[in-house]
Amino acid sequence: MVRFKHAPVEYVLAVLRFPLVSDFGRFASEMQALLEPEYPLANTFETVQYRLDIGQEGMQVTNEKAQMWQFSSLDKQWAVILGGNLIGLHTVQYTDHKDFLGKFAQAVALATKPDRVGVKVVEAVGLRYLDLVVPRDGETVEEYLKQPGLLPSGIAGVENIDVTEGIHACSYKTSRGILRFQMLRNPPSVFPAELVTPLTIANGWTDRKVDRDFFVIDTDHGADFQPPVRIGEIDVMENMVGLRQAISDIFLATSSEHAKAVWNGEK
């Protein structure tokens, strides 16, 4: 996979869903002790929980009322999410997929250690990338796309209108599950509304403002295991790398050669 020196990755989220644990308080306590060396800052949220659903509309991460824990690094650039039926990792300091997915697999491995309340079964896994593309001075957003038609734009034959905001969205079926692709031009917030939660707000991740024409590539890819499988019967890392491959392929297929040169420091 291609790695750019200045990739426009803004945010990445990985999630693994499992059957609801019977004693979440004990599970969270044991996980806090295991995660403390890397993620020493702990916060609990009583009114929000991520729910991962994978269907025809892609990997939908929604909020439900329930207790949720977040264990963050000291600089709050990385955090592990823990709920009664999921564990996740998210960051705004992404460097490359091996580093990120390795940290996610490590967090999942820790979640299997508690004997009575640890993760034993996997129901679903999912991965989501937000890429923020802001053209340099004198450039246009169209210059960054190989397929400009994917970008919400003006309407041919209609004069005196300028695009202020727009979305292109589509879902695809893959060999692993469902992939959802969105291209958002000048959205009100770089983070989609469903990702502006107490967890991301607590880490100070949702304050990014852009004062020029820009777009966000929002891609998620999820696999639903029917029936669920024992955690020891699947390779979590291999599954996440597979999900990431399709996301990477779409990103490369939609990015222009000019964009790739800019992100690689060649221009």
PDB file of C-alpha atoms in Angstrom:
ATOM      1  CA  MET A   1       0.000   0.000   0.000  1.00  0.00           C
ATOM      2  CA  VAL A   2       1.187   3.505  -0.779  1.00  0.00           C
ATOM      3  CA  ARG A   3       2.264   5.619   2.165  1.00  0.00           C
ATOM      4  CA  PHE A   4       2.375   9.387   1.681  1.00  0.00           C
ATOM      5  CA  LYS A   5       4.675  11.659   3.674  1.00  0.00           C
ATOM      6  CA  HIS A   6       1.821  14.110   4.228  1.00  0.00           C
ATOM      7  CA  ALA A   7      -1.302  11.968   3.944  1.00  0.00           C
ATOM      8  CA  PRO A   8      -4.524  13.953   4.549  1.00  0.00           C
ATOM      9  CA  VAL A   9      -5.840  11.529   7.184  1.00  0.00           C
ATOM     10  CA  GLU A  10      -7.777  13.491   9.806  1.00  0.00           C
ATOM     11  CA  TYR A  11      -9.288  10.730  11.945  1.00  0.00           C
ATOM     12  CA  VAL A  12      -9.401   6.928  12.084  1.00  0.00           C
ATOM     13  CA  LEU A  13     -11.713   4.642  14.064  1.00  0.00           C
ATOM     14  CA  ALA A  14     -11.566   0.851  14.442  1.00  0.00           C
ATOM     15  CA  VAL A  15     -14.256  -1.095  16.306  1.00  0.00           C
ATOM     16  CA  LEU A  16     -14.847  -4.708  17.307  1.00  0.00           C
ATOM     17  CA  ARG A  17     -18.294  -5.743  18.550  1.00  0.00           C
ATOM     18  CA  PHE A  18     -18.927  -8.688  20.855  1.00  0.00           C
ATOM     19  CA  PRO A  19     -21.897 -10.052  22.843  1.00  0.00           C
ATOM     20  CA  LEU A  20     -22.892  -7.926  25.834  1.00  0.00           C
ATOM     21  CA  VAL A  21     -20.794  -8.709  28.912  1.00  0.00           C
ATOM     22  CA  SER A  22     -22.702  -9.540  32.091  1.00  0.00           C
ATOM     23  CA  ASP A  23     -20.557  -7.463  34.459  1.00  0.00           C
ATOM     24  CA  PHE A  24     -19.429  -4.362  32.616  1.00  0.00           C
ATOM     25  CA  GLY A  25     -18.206  -2.633  35.786  1.00  0.00           C
ATOM     26  CA  ARG A  26     -15.746  -5.427  36.470  1.00  0.00           C
ATOM     27  CA  PHE A  27     -14.706  -5.591  32.831  1.00  0.00           C
ATOM     28  CA  ALA A  28     -14.005  -1.841  32.713  1.00  0.00           C
ATOM     29  CA  SER A  29     -12.031  -1.995  35.959  1.00  0.00           C
ATOM     30  CA  GLU A  30      -9.819  -4.815  34.709  1.00  0.00           C
ATOM     31  CA  MET A  31      -9.329  -3.120  31.359  1.00  0.00           C
ATOM     32  CA  GLN A  32      -8.318   0.140  33.028  1.00  0.00           C
ATOM     33  CA  ALA A  33      -5.490  -1.660  34.808  1.00  0.00           C
ATOM     34  CA  LEU A  34      -4.358  -3.350  31.591  1.00  0.00           C
ATOM     35  CA  LEU A  35      -4.521  -0.172  29.486  1.00  0.00           C
ATOM     36  CA  GLU A  36      -3.020   2.230  32.024  1.00  0.00           C
ATOM     37  CA  PRO A  37       0.582   2.105  30.729  1.00  0.00           C
ATOM     38  CA  GLU A  38      -0.434   3.438  27.297  1.00  0.00           C
ATOM     39  CA  TYR A  39      -3.779   5.119  28.036  1.00  0.00           C
ATOM     40  CA  PRO A  40      -3.661   6.500  31.603  1.00  0.00           C
ATOM     41  CA  LEU A  41      -6.451   9.092  31.329  1.00  0.00           C
ATOM     42  CA  ALA A  42      -9.850   7.559  32.078  1.00  0.00           C
ATOM     43  CA  ASN A  43     -13.296   9.080  31.650  1.00  0.00           C
ATOM     44  CA  THR A  44     -16.735   7.562  31.960  1.00  0.00           C
ATOM     45  CA  PHE A  45     -19.780   8.728  30.032  1.00  0.00           C
ATOM     46  CA  GLU A  46     -23.227   7.702  31.168  1.00  0.00           C
ATOM     47  CA  THR A  47     -25.305   8.752  28.196  1.00  0.00           C
ATOM     48  CA  VAL A  48     -23.470   7.685  25.066  1.00  0.00           C
ATOM     49  CA  GLN A  49     -22.383   4.385  23.599  1.00  0.00           C
ATOM     50  CA  TYR A  50     -21.225   3.528  20.121  1.00  0.00           C
ATOM     51  CA  ARG A  51     -23.293   0.882  18.374  1.00  0.00           C
ATOM     52  CA  LEU A  52     -21.826  -0.726  15.288  1.00  0.00           C
ATOM     53  CA  ASP A  53     -24.299  -1.943  12.671  1.00  0.00           C
ATOM     54  CA  ILE A  54     -23.194  -3.247   9.303  1.00  0.00           C
ATOM     55  CA  GLY A  55     -25.788  -3.415   6.567  1.00  0.00           C
ATOM     56  CA  GLN A  56     -26.708  -2.050   3.149  1.00  0.00           C
ATOM     57  CA  GLU A  57     -26.006   1.505   4.317  1.00  0.00           C
ATOM     58  CA  GLY A  58     -22.472   0.654   5.380  1.00  0.00           C
ATOM     59  CA  MET A  59     -20.837   0.689   8.801  1.00  0.00           C
ATOM     60  CA  GLN A  60     -23.203   2.739  10.915  1.00  0.00           C
ATOM     61  CA  VAL A  61     -21.779   3.890  14.233  1.00  0.00           C
ATOM     62  CA  THR A  62     -24.630   5.327  16.291  1.00  0.00           C
ATOM     63  CA  ASN A  63     -25.126   6.395  19.884  1.00  0.00           C
ATOM     64  CA  GLU A  64     -27.238   4.717  22.540  1.00  0.00           C
ATOM     65  CA  LYS A  65     -27.793   5.524  26.202  1.00  0.00           C
ATOM     66  CA  ALA A  66     -25.419   3.346  28.206  1.00  0.00           C
ATOM     67  CA  GLN A  67     -22.225   3.571  30.179  1.00  0.00           C
ATOM     68  CA  MET A  68     -19.058   4.050  28.158  1.00  0.00           C
ATOM     69  CA  TRP A  69     -15.426   4.358  29.174  1.00  0.00           C
ATOM     70  CA  GLN A  70     -12.658   6.118  27.269  1.00  0.00           C
ATOM     71  CA  PHE A  71      -8.989   5.574  28.089  1.00  0.00           C
ATOM     72  CA  SER A  72      -6.797   8.241  26.481  1.00  0.00           C
ATOM     73  CA  SER A  73      -3.087   8.786  26.055  1.00  0.00           C
ATOM     74  CA  LEU A  74      -1.534  11.648  28.028  1.00  0.00           C
ATOM     75  CA  ASP A  75      -1.625  13.945  24.991  1.00  0.00           C
ATOM     76  CA  LYS A  76      -5.216  12.869  24.184  1.00  0.00           C
ATOM     77  CA  GLN A  77      -4.279  12.047  20.611  1.00  0.00           C
ATOM     78  CA  TRP A  78      -5.175   8.356  20.997  1.00  0.00           C
ATOM     79  CA  ALA A  79      -7.972   6.693  22.929  1.00  0.00           C
ATOM     80  CA  VAL A  80      -9.472   3.270  23.526  1.00  0.00           C
ATOM     81  CA  ILE A  81     -13.274   3.131  23.676  1.00  0.00           C
ATOM     82  CA  LEU A  82     -14.882   0.478  25.860  1.00  0.00           C
ATOM     83  CA  GLY A  83     -18.567  -0.365  26.047  1.00  0.00           C
ATOM     84  CA  GLY A  84     -20.581  -3.323  27.226  1.00  0.00           C
ATOM     85  CA  ASN A  85     -20.480  -4.851  23.752  1.00  0.00           C
ATOM     86  CA  LEU A  86     -17.576  -3.211  21.935  1.00  0.00           C
ATOM     87  CA  ILE A  87     -13.987  -2.097  22.049  1.00  0.00           C
ATOM     88  CA  GLY A  88     -12.580   0.534  19.732  1.00  0.00           C
ATOM     89  CA  LEU A  89      -9.527   2.645  19.049  1.00  0.00           C
ATOM     90  CA  HIS A  90      -9.571   6.124  17.536  1.00  0.00           C
ATOM     91  CA  THR A  91      -6.956   8.766  16.851  1.00  0.00           C
ATOM     92  CA  VAL A  92      -6.197  12.083  15.166  1.00  0.00           C
ATOM     93  CA  GLN A  93      -2.461  11.300  15.116  1.00  0.00           C
ATOM     94  CA  TYR A  94      -2.481   8.566  12.489  1.00  0.00           C
ATOM     95  CA  THR A  95       0.895   7.724  10.936  1.00  0.00           C
ATOM     96  CA  ASP A  96       0.316   4.483   9.018  1.00  0.00           C
ATOM     97  CA  HIS A  97      -2.019   1.510   9.020  1.00  0.00           C
ATOM     98  CA  LYS A  98       0.489  -0.940  10.504  1.00  0.00           C
ATOM     99  CA  ASP A  99       0.965   1.241  13.573  1.00  0.00           C
ATOM    100  CA  PHE A 100      -2.744   1.956  14.000  1.00  0.00           C
ATOM    101  CA  LEU A 101      -4.019  -1.564  13.393  1.00  0.00           C
ATOM    102  CA  GLY A 102      -1.236  -2.986  15.537  1.00  0.00           C
ATOM    103  CA  LYS A 103      -2.369  -0.835  18.453  1.00  0.00           C
ATOM    104  CA  PHE A 104      -5.967  -1.846  17.864  1.00  0.00           C
ATOM    105  CA  ALA A 105      -5.084  -5.558  17.787  1.00  0.00           C
ATOM    106  CA  GLN A 106      -3.104  -5.074  20.992  1.00  0.00           C
ATOM    107  CA  ALA A 107      -6.111  -3.462  22.719  1.00  0.00           C
ATOM    108  CA  VAL A 108      -8.346  -6.335  21.569  1.00  0.00           C
ATOM    109  CA  ALA A 109      -5.808  -8.852  22.881  1.00  0.00           C
ATOM    110  CA  LEU A 110      -5.910  -7.153  26.289  1.00  0.00           C
ATOM    111  CA  ALA A 111      -9.710  -7.357  26.259  1.00  0.00           C
ATOM    112  CA  THR A 112      -9.498 -11.147  26.006  1.00  0.00           C
ATOM    113  CA  LYS A 113      -7.417 -11.492  29.183  1.00  0.00           C
ATOM    114  CA  PRO A 114     -10.108 -11.142  31.893  1.00  0.00           C
ATOM    115  CA  ASP A 115     -11.279 -14.735  32.466  1.00  0.00           C
ATOM    116  CA  ARG A 116     -14.937 -14.229  33.310  1.00  0.00           C
ATOM    117  CA  VAL A 117     -15.846 -10.982  31.568  1.00  0.00           C
ATOM    118  CA  GLY A 118     -13.350 -10.704  28.722  1.00  0.00           C
ATOM    119  CA  VAL A 119     -14.016 -10.800  24.991  1.00  0.00           C
ATOM    120  CA  LYS A 120     -14.679 -14.391  23.906  1.00  0.00           C
ATOM    121  CA  VAL A 121     -16.793 -13.984  20.744  1.00  0.00           C
ATOM    122  CA  VAL A 122     -16.687 -11.570  17.794  1.00  0.00           C
ATOM    123  CA  GLU A 123     -19.875 -10.339  16.094  1.00  0.00           C
ATOM    124  CA  ALA A 124     -18.473  -7.629  13.808  1.00  0.00           C
ATOM    125  CA  VAL A 125     -15.437  -5.503  12.998  1.00  0.00           C
ATOM    126  CA  GLY A 126     -15.305  -2.148  11.270  1.00  0.00           C
ATOM    127  CA  LEU A 127     -12.900   0.552  10.165  1.00  0.00           C
ATOM    128  CA  ARG A 128     -13.530   4.201   9.296  1.00  0.00           C
ATOM    129  CA  TYR A 129     -11.253   6.840   7.760  1.00  0.00           C
ATOM    130  CA  LEU A 130     -11.787  10.596   7.467  1.00  0.00           C
ATOM    131  CA  ASP A 131      -9.482  12.333   4.988  1.00  0.00           C
ATOM    132  CA  LEU A 132      -9.453  16.132   4.966  1.00  0.00           C
ATOM    133  CA  VAL A 133      -8.395  17.704   1.658  1.00  0.00           C
ATOM    134  CA  VAL A 134      -7.661  21.444   1.757  1.00  0.00           C
ATOM    135  CA  PRO A 135      -6.110  22.805  -1.486  1.00  0.00           C
ATOM    136  CA  ARG A 136      -3.126  25.110  -1.235  1.00  0.00           C
ATOM    137  CA  ASP A 137      -3.422  28.790  -2.130  1.00  0.00           C
ATOM    138  CA  GLY A 138      -4.182  29.220  -5.815  1.00  0.00           C
ATOM    139  CA  GLU A 139      -5.407  25.631  -6.269  1.00  0.00           C
ATOM    140  CA  THR A 140      -8.916  24.245  -6.609  1.00  0.00           C
ATOM    141  CA  VAL A 141     -10.472  21.198  -5.007  1.00  0.00           C
ATOM    142  CA  GLU A 142     -11.026  19.680  -8.448  1.00  0.00           C
ATOM    143  CA  GLU A 143      -7.270  19.476  -8.972  1.00  0.00           C
ATOM    144  CA  TYR A 144      -7.097  16.904  -6.186  1.00  0.00           C
ATOM    145  CA  LEU A 145      -9.528  14.453  -7.762  1.00  0.00           C
ATOM    146  CA  LYS A 146      -9.041  11.982 -10.569  1.00  0.00           C
ATOM    147  CA  GLN A 147     -12.829  11.806 -10.901  1.00  0.00           C
ATOM    148  CA  PRO A 148     -14.115  15.367 -10.236  1.00  0.00           C
ATOM    149  CA  GLY A 149     -17.646  14.173 -10.983  1.00  0.00           C
ATOM    150  CA  LEU A 150     -17.735  12.620  -7.513  1.00  0.00           C
ATOM    151  CA  LEU A 151     -17.463  16.059  -5.964  1.00  0.00           C
ATOM    152  CA  PRO A 152     -20.754  17.939  -5.459  1.00  0.00           C
ATOM    153  CA  SER A 153     -20.605  20.821  -7.921  1.00  0.00           C
ATOM    154  CA  GLY A 154     -22.616  23.281  -9.944  1.00  0.00           C
ATOM    155  CA  ILE A 155     -25.410  22.175 -12.286  1.00  0.00           C
ATOM    156  CA  ALA A 156     -24.671  22.312 -15.997  1.00  0.00           C
ATOM    157  CA  GLY A 157     -26.869  24.837 -17.752  1.00  0.00           C
ATOM    158  CA  VAL A 158     -27.672  26.822 -14.612  1.00  0.00           C
ATOM    159  CA  GLU A 159     -25.822  30.098 -14.244  1.00  0.00           C
ATOM    160  CA  ASN A 160     -25.011  32.298 -11.270  1.00  0.00           C
ATOM    161  CA  ILE A 161     -24.991  29.580  -8.616  1.00  0.00           C
ATOM    162  CA  ASP A 162     -22.013  28.538  -6.504  1.00  0.00           C
ATOM    163  CA  VAL A 163     -21.717  25.391  -4.426  1.00  0.00           C
ATOM    164  CA  THR A 164     -21.733  26.099  -0.701  1.00  0.00           C
ATOM    165  CA  GLU A 165     -22.159  22.536   0.576  1.00  0.00           C
ATOM    166  CA  GLY A 166     -22.869  19.082  -0.848  1.00  0.00           C
ATOM    167  CA  ILE A 167     -22.571  15.317  -0.360  1.00  0.00           C
ATOM    168  CA  HIS A 168     -21.910  12.402  -2.684  1.00  0.00           C
ATOM    169  CA  ALA A 169     -22.727   9.099  -0.961  1.00  0.00           C
ATOM    170  CA  CYS A 170     -22.804   5.480  -2.038  1.00  0.00           C
ATOM    171  CA  SER A 171     -22.713   2.001  -0.466  1.00  0.00           C
ATOM    172  CA  TYR A 172     -20.988  -1.027  -1.974  1.00  0.00           C
ATOM    173  CA  LYS A 173     -20.966  -4.734  -1.264  1.00  0.00           C
ATOM    174  CA  THR A 174     -17.465  -6.210  -1.014  1.00  0.00           C
ATOM    175  CA  SER A 175     -16.048  -9.689  -0.478  1.00  0.00           C
ATOM    176  CA  ARG A 176     -15.753  -8.858   3.231  1.00  0.00           C
ATOM    177  CA  GLY A 177     -18.901  -6.878   3.920  1.00  0.00           C
ATOM    178  CA  ILE A 178     -20.344  -3.443   3.249  1.00  0.00           C
ATOM    179  CA  LEU A 179     -18.330  -0.362   2.315  1.00  0.00           C
ATOM    180  CA  ARG A 180     -19.771   3.153   2.487  1.00  0.00           C
ATOM    181  CA  PHE A 181     -18.160   6.055   0.641  1.00  0.00           C
ATOM    182  CA  GLN A 182     -19.003   9.730   1.119  1.00  0.00           C
ATOM    183  CA  MET A 183     -17.449  12.856  -0.275  1.00  0.00           C
ATOM    184  CA  LEU A 184     -18.545  15.966   1.610  1.00  0.00           C
ATOM    185  CA  ARG A 185     -17.827  19.385   0.155  1.00  0.00           C
ATOM    186  CA  ASN A 186     -17.610  22.220   2.687  1.00  0.00           C
ATOM    187  CA  PRO A 187     -19.546  20.447   5.478  1.00  0.00           C
ATOM    188  CA  PRO A 188     -20.356  22.549   8.566  1.00  0.00           C
ATOM    189  CA  SER A 189     -17.937  20.410  10.570  1.00  0.00           C
ATOM    190  CA  VAL A 190     -14.949  18.349   9.476  1.00  0.00           C
ATOM    191  CA  PHE A 191     -16.285  15.587  11.730  1.00  0.00           C
ATOM    192  CA  PRO A 192     -19.670  14.175  10.637  1.00  0.00           C
ATOM    193  CA  ALA A 193     -22.419  14.815  13.180  1.00  0.00           C
ATOM    194  CA  GLU A 194     -22.507  11.230  14.480  1.00  0.00           C
ATOM    195  CA  LEU A 195     -18.811  11.457  15.381  1.00  0.00           C
ATOM    196  CA  VAL A 196     -19.225  14.660  17.368  1.00  0.00           C
ATOM    197  CA  THR A 197     -19.780  12.883  20.691  1.00  0.00           C
ATOM    198  CA  PRO A 198     -18.714  13.446  24.298  1.00  0.00           C
ATOM    199  CA  LEU A 199     -15.767  11.131  23.573  1.00  0.00           C
ATOM    200  CA  THR A 200     -14.328  13.122  20.658  1.00  0.00           C
ATOM    201  CA  ILE A 201     -15.209  16.421  22.322  1.00  0.00           C
ATOM    202  CA  ALA A 202     -13.419  15.360  25.539  1.00  0.00           C
ATOM    203  CA  ASN A 203     -10.245  14.825  23.505  1.00  0.00           C
ATOM    204  CA  GLY A 204     -10.590  18.214  21.794  1.00  0.00           C
ATOM    205  CA  TRP A 205     -10.853  16.738  18.308  1.00  0.00           C
ATOM    206  CA  THR A 206     -13.911  18.496  16.918  1.00  0.00           C
ATOM    207  CA  ASP A 207     -12.705  22.105  16.868  1.00  0.00           C
ATOM    208  CA  ARG A 208     -11.089  22.051  13.414  1.00  0.00           C
ATOM    209  CA  LYS A 209     -12.309  24.873  11.166  1.00  0.00           C
ATOM    210  CA  VAL A 210     -11.642  25.372   7.446  1.00  0.00           C
ATOM    211  CA  ASP A 211     -12.162  28.794   5.871  1.00  0.00           C
ATOM    212  CA  ARG A 212     -11.849  27.870   2.199  1.00  0.00           C
ATOM    213  CA  ASP A 213     -13.270  25.420  -0.332  1.00  0.00           C
ATOM    214  CA  PHE A 214     -12.417  21.896   0.860  1.00  0.00           C
ATOM    215  CA  PHE A 215     -13.759  18.378   1.008  1.00  0.00           C
ATOM    216  CA  VAL A 216     -13.772  15.381   3.324  1.00  0.00           C
ATOM    217  CA  ILE A 217     -13.526  11.775   2.146  1.00  0.00           C
ATOM    218  CA  ASP A 218     -15.407   9.621   4.655  1.00  0.00           C
ATOM    219  CA  THR A 219     -15.035   5.877   4.065  1.00  0.00           C
ATOM    220  CA  ASP A 220     -15.966   2.975   6.290  1.00  0.00           C
ATOM    221  CA  HIS A 221     -15.836  -0.768   5.728  1.00  0.00           C
ATOM    222  CA  GLY A 222     -17.363  -3.355   8.030  1.00  0.00           C
ATOM    223  CA  ALA A 223     -17.682  -7.122   8.297  1.00  0.00           C
ATOM    224  CA  ASP A 224     -20.540  -8.817  10.142  1.00  0.00           C
ATOM    225  CA  PHE A 225     -19.927 -12.378  11.308  1.00  0.00           C
ATOM    226  CA  GLN A 226     -23.019 -14.532  10.884  1.00  0.00           C
ATOM    227  CA  PRO A 227     -22.958 -16.601  13.010  1.00  0.00           C
ATOM    228  CA  PRO A 228     -20.556 -14.972  15.502  1.00  0.00           C
ATOM    229  CA  VAL A 229     -17.152 -16.628  15.890  1.00  0.00           C
ATOM    230  CA  ARG A 230     -14.832 -17.398  18.780  1.00  0.00           C
ATOM    231  CA  ILE A 231     -12.126 -14.755  19.143  1.00  0.00           C
ATOM    232  CA  GLY A 232      -9.402 -17.391  18.762  1.00  0.00           C
ATOM    233  CA  GLU A 233     -10.795 -18.550  15.424  1.00  0.00           C
ATOM    234  CA  ILE A 234     -10.140 -15.309  13.558  1.00  0.00           C
ATOM    235  CA  ASP A 235      -7.084 -13.170  12.912  1.00  0.00           C
ATOM    236  CA  VAL A 236      -8.179  -9.686  13.968  1.00  0.00           C
ATOM    237  CA  MET A 237      -5.195  -8.021  12.314  1.00  0.00           C
ATOM    238  CA  GLU A 238      -5.759  -9.833   9.008  1.00  0.00           C
ATOM    239  CA  ASN A 239      -9.434  -8.880   8.993  1.00  0.00           C
ATOM    240  CA  MET A 240      -8.700  -5.216   9.658  1.00  0.00           C
ATOM    241  CA  VAL A 241      -5.946  -5.111   7.012  1.00  0.00           C
ATOM    242  CA  GLY A 242      -8.442  -6.579   4.553  1.00  0.00           C
ATOM    243  CA  LEU A 243     -11.024  -3.934   5.400  1.00  0.00           C
ATOM    244  CA  ARG A 244      -8.411  -1.229   5.073  1.00  0.00           C
ATOM    245  CA  GLN A 245      -7.278  -2.437   1.636  1.00  0.00           C
ATOM    246  CA  ALA A 246     -10.576  -1.539  -0.023  1.00  0.00           C
ATOM    247  CA  ILE A 247     -10.605   1.853   1.704  1.00  0.00           C
ATOM    248  CA  SER A 248      -7.077   2.501   0.420  1.00  0.00           C
ATOM    249  CA  ASP A 249      -7.979   1.361  -3.091  1.00  0.00           C
ATOM    250  CA  ILE A 250     -10.872   3.825  -3.266  1.00  0.00           C
ATOM    251  CA  PHE A 251      -8.744   6.656  -1.901  1.00  0.00           C
ATOM    252  CA  LEU A 252      -6.043   6.047  -4.519  1.00  0.00           C
ATOM    253  CA  ALA A 253      -8.573   5.602  -7.328  1.00  0.00           C
ATOM    254  CA  THR A 254     -10.214   8.952  -6.608  1.00  0.00           C
ATOM    255  CA  SER A 255      -7.042  10.997  -5.949  1.00  0.00           C
ATOM    256  CA  SER A 256      -5.343  12.830  -8.809  1.00  0.00           C
ATOM    257  CA  GLU A 257      -1.645  12.530  -9.631  1.00  0.00           C
ATOM    258  CA  HIS A 258      -1.273  16.151  -8.517  1.00  0.00           C
ATOM    259  CA  ALA A 259      -2.764  15.309  -5.112  1.00  0.00           C
ATOM    260  CA  LYS A 260      -0.472  12.308  -4.680  1.00  0.00           C
ATOM    261  CA  ALA A 261       2.577  14.424  -5.538  1.00  0.00           C
ATOM    262  CA  VAL A 262       1.546  17.087  -3.012  1.00  0.00           C
ATOM    263  CA  TRP A 263       0.930  14.527  -0.261  1.00  0.00           C
ATOM    264  CA  ASN A 264       4.243  12.852  -1.005  1.00  0.00           C
ATOM    265  CA  GLY A 265       6.136  16.143  -0.732  1.00  0.00           C
ATOM    266  CA  GLU A 266       7.087  16.209  -4.406  1.00  0.00           C
ATOM    267  CA  LYS A 267       5.329  19.535  -5.119  1.00  0.00           C
TER     268      LYS A 267
END
